[in-house]
Amino acid sequence: MDELHFSHVPVLLDACLEGLNIRPDGIYVDGTAGGAGHSRAIAERLDGGRLIALDKDPDAVAVASSRLAPFGCATVVQSDFSELCTVLDKLGIEAVDGILLDLGVSSYQLDTPERGFSYAHDAPLDMRMTKTGLSARDVVNTYSFKDLCRVFRDYGEEKFAPAIAKNILKSRTQRPIATTAELAAIIGASIPARARREGGNPAKRVFQAIRIEVNGELSSLSVFLGEAFERLRIGGRMAIITFHSLEDRMVKQRFAALCRGCTCPPDFPVCICGNQPRGRLLNRKPIEAGERELAANSRSKSAKLRVIEKL
């Protein structure tokens, strides 16, 4: 794997660094190291502090290890971010000052045809970030009609899910669907011409849905949101960049719950539950890329950053 081609333009970098409010002697976690763009910027600001960089993609771990090698403060671990608490326990770290997640697929994963993430290249269907376990080919060739519809609808918000699933089942009776181009062609043929013209590439939503299913992305995020906030120190901050509505909704709802406080019915004259807000939102609305970043990095277009501080 050529490290030079593992490019990573860190999305919303300045906003992330400002949101995390980095202290030189603090302990920080980058739960999605990727090409180490965010990680390196954090490490450069530490003096006596510590950075723990996680990624479950072995290629990303190799690149991050190389790019963070000059920084003695950095530790790189191959792990899913949902296992953050386990990683911290093994490292003997009780609490941290900041946690960052960038939930986007890396440019390297999208632009390396053999990883099978993109409909822009004809390659074997794969999409596994860990390079092990369930693959996109397995999903497409073994899932039932009902399960394919569920994946496309729930994770891709694809309104033509039944038609696409039906045509996948029909096609795979002839021979297994083996490549990204074969799948993209089936998807395109399943969607009405008007919808194909209006909605961008018709394969985008289905490829997203299969990738989420293969990598358990939403279940990992759910576990992370249920546990990681507890490992922040008082005054510590968590910054999460999302790229589609499903992720953003989960983050928004979890952050709102942490900031809510009183859960008494609204008609109660006084609070009897005693619940206090545990967090404070740094921005009421998500931070998005400005014109300059959008011009320099088109993949920042759908990025949304939310930041919460522990009270």
Coordinates of C-alpha atoms in Angstrom, one line a residue, residues 168-177:
I168 CA -30.7 -7.9 -7.7
L169 CA -32.4 -11.2 -6.9
K170 CA -33.3 -11.7 -10.5
S171 CA -29.7 -11.0 -11.7
R172 CA -28.0 -13.2 -9.1
T173 CA -30.0 -16.3 -10.2
Q174 CA -28.0 -16.1 -13.5
R175 CA -24.6 -15.7 -11.7
P176 CA -23.2 -14.0 -8.6
I177 CA -23.0 -10.2 -8.7

